[in-house]
């Protein structure tokens, strides 16, 4: 069924003005339609990937929270800092840790909790902001 309508529209993908033959036409050509479809599919895949990544991170954090003994990597994830920072806390004596092997350091969960009990909490005014 052909239409005798001639409607001026703007392509939703490339932004070029074109003459449409129906009231629902969104794109100026088949190529723009295909590119818009591909773009939608790509953005959906990216959103799905981001969602899955955040779910995995949350699962890891929940798993870490249940452990009694933590590795340096686990502590760095909980504190949202680098492993080097955790080692600095251990070397300065602020965080107690035990070396099981040369490359295996374990931190007791209660020692990590005690770290925050000993650190004084400063307000904005005490910091000088």
Coordinates of C-alpha atoms in Angstrom, one line a residue:
X1 CA 0.0 0.0 0.0
X2 CA 1.6 3.3 -1.1
X3 CA 0.9 6.6 0.5
X4 CA 0.5 10.0 -1.1
X5 CA 1.7 11.7 2.1
X6 CA 4.9 13.8 1.9
X7 CA 6.0 14.8 5.4
X8 CA 9.2 16.7 6.3
X9 CA 11.0 14.8 9.1
X10 CA 14.4 14.8 10.7
X11 CA 16.3 11.5 10.8
X12 CA 16.7 10.4 14.5
X13 CA 20.1 8.9 13.8
X14 CA 22.0 11.3 11.5
X15 CA 19.9 14.5 11.9
X16 CA 19.4 15.1 8.2
X17 CA 16.0 16.4 7.0
X18 CA 14.2 14.1 4.7
X19 CA 10.7 13.6 3.1
X20 CA 8.8 10.7 4.7
X21 CA 5.9 8.9 3.1
X22 CA 4.4 7.7 6.4
X23 CA 3.8 9.4 9.8
X24 CA 5.9 6.8 11.7
X25 CA 9.1 6.9 9.7
X26 CA 12.0 7.7 11.9
X27 CA 15.1 7.3 9.7
X28 CA 16.1 8.8 6.4
X29 CA 17.4 5.5 4.9
X30 CA 17.8 1.8 5.5
X31 CA 21.5 2.4 6.4
X32 CA 20.5 4.9 9.2
X33 CA 17.9 2.4 10.5
X34 CA 20.4 -0.4 10.6
X35 CA 23.0 1.8 12.3
X36 CA 20.5 3.0 14.9
X37 CA 19.5 -0.7 15.6
X38 CA 23.1 -1.7 16.0
X39 CA 23.7 1.3 18.4
X40 CA 20.7 0.3 20.5
X41 CA 21.8 -3.3 20.7
X42 CA 25.4 -2.2 21.6
X43 CA 24.2 0.1 24.4
X44 CA 21.9 -2.7 25.8
X45 CA 24.9 -5.1 25.8
X46 CA 27.0 -2.5 27.6
X47 CA 24.3 -1.9 30.2
X48 CA 23.9 -5.6 30.8
X49 CA 27.7 -6.0 31.2
X50 CA 27.8 -3.1 33.7
X51 CA 25.0 -4.6 35.7
X52 CA 26.6 -8.1 35.8
X53 CA 29.9 -6.5 36.9
X54 CA 28.3 -4.6 39.8
X55 CA 26.5 -7.8 40.8
X56 CA 29.8 -9.7 40.9
X57 CA 31.4 -7.0 42.9
X58 CA 28.6 -7.0 45.4
X59 CA 28.8 -10.8 45.8
X60 CA 32.5 -10.6 46.4
X61 CA 32.0 -7.9 49.1
X62 CA 29.3 -10.0 50.8
X63 CA 31.6 -13.0 50.7
X64 CA 34.4 -11.1 52.2
X65 CA 32.2 -9.7 55.0
X66 CA 31.5 -13.2 56.2
X67 CA 35.1 -14.3 56.5
X68 CA 36.9 -14.2 59.8
X69 CA 40.4 -14.2 58.4
X70 CA 41.2 -11.9 55.4
X71 CA 44.0 -11.6 52.9
X72 CA 45.6 -8.3 52.0
X73 CA 43.6 -8.3 48.8
X74 CA 40.3 -8.7 50.7
X75 CA 41.2 -5.9 53.1
X76 CA 42.1 -3.6 50.2
X77 CA 38.7 -4.3 48.7
X78 CA 36.9 -3.6 51.9
X79 CA 38.8 -0.4 52.5
X80 CA 38.6 0.6 48.9
X81 CA 42.4 1.2 48.7
X82 CA 45.4 -0.4 47.2
X83 CA 47.2 -3.4 48.6
X84 CA 50.3 -1.2 49.1
X85 CA 48.3 1.0 51.5
X86 CA 47.3 -2.1 53.5
X87 CA 50.9 -3.1 53.7
X88 CA 51.8 0.4 54.9
X89 CA 49.2 0.1 57.7
X90 CA 50.7 -3.3 58.6
X91 CA 54.3 -2.0 58.6
X92 CA 53.4 1.1 60.6
X93 CA 51.8 -1.1 63.3
X94 CA 48.3 0.3 62.9
X95 CA 47.0 -3.0 61.6
X96 CA 48.0 -6.4 63.1
X97 CA 48.7 -9.2 60.6
X98 CA 50.3 -12.6 60.5
X99 CA 52.6 -14.0 57.8
X100 CA 51.8 -17.6 57.2
X101 CA 54.2 -18.1 54.3
X102 CA 56.6 -15.7 52.7
X103 CA 53.9 -14.4 50.4
X104 CA 50.7 -15.1 52.4
X105 CA 49.6 -12.4 55.0
X106 CA 46.4 -12.9 56.9
X107 CA 44.6 -10.3 58.9
X108 CA 42.0 -11.1 61.6
X109 CA 38.6 -9.5 61.1
X110 CA 38.5 -8.2 64.7
X111 CA 41.9 -6.5 64.1
X112 CA 40.5 -4.7 61.1
X113 CA 37.5 -3.5 63.2
X114 CA 39.9 -2.4 66.0
X115 CA 41.7 -0.2 63.4
X116 CA 38.6 2.0 63.1
X117 CA 38.1 2.1 66.9
X118 CA 41.6 3.6 67.5
X119 CA 41.5 6.2 64.8
X120 CA 40.1 9.5 66.1
X121 CA 37.2 10.9 64.1
X122 CA 37.9 14.5 62.9
X123 CA 35.2 16.9 62.0
X124 CA 35.5 19.4 59.1
X125 CA 36.3 22.2 61.4
X126 CA 39.2 20.3 63.1
X127 CA 40.7 19.5 59.7
X128 CA 40.8 23.1 58.7
X129 CA 38.3 23.0 55.8

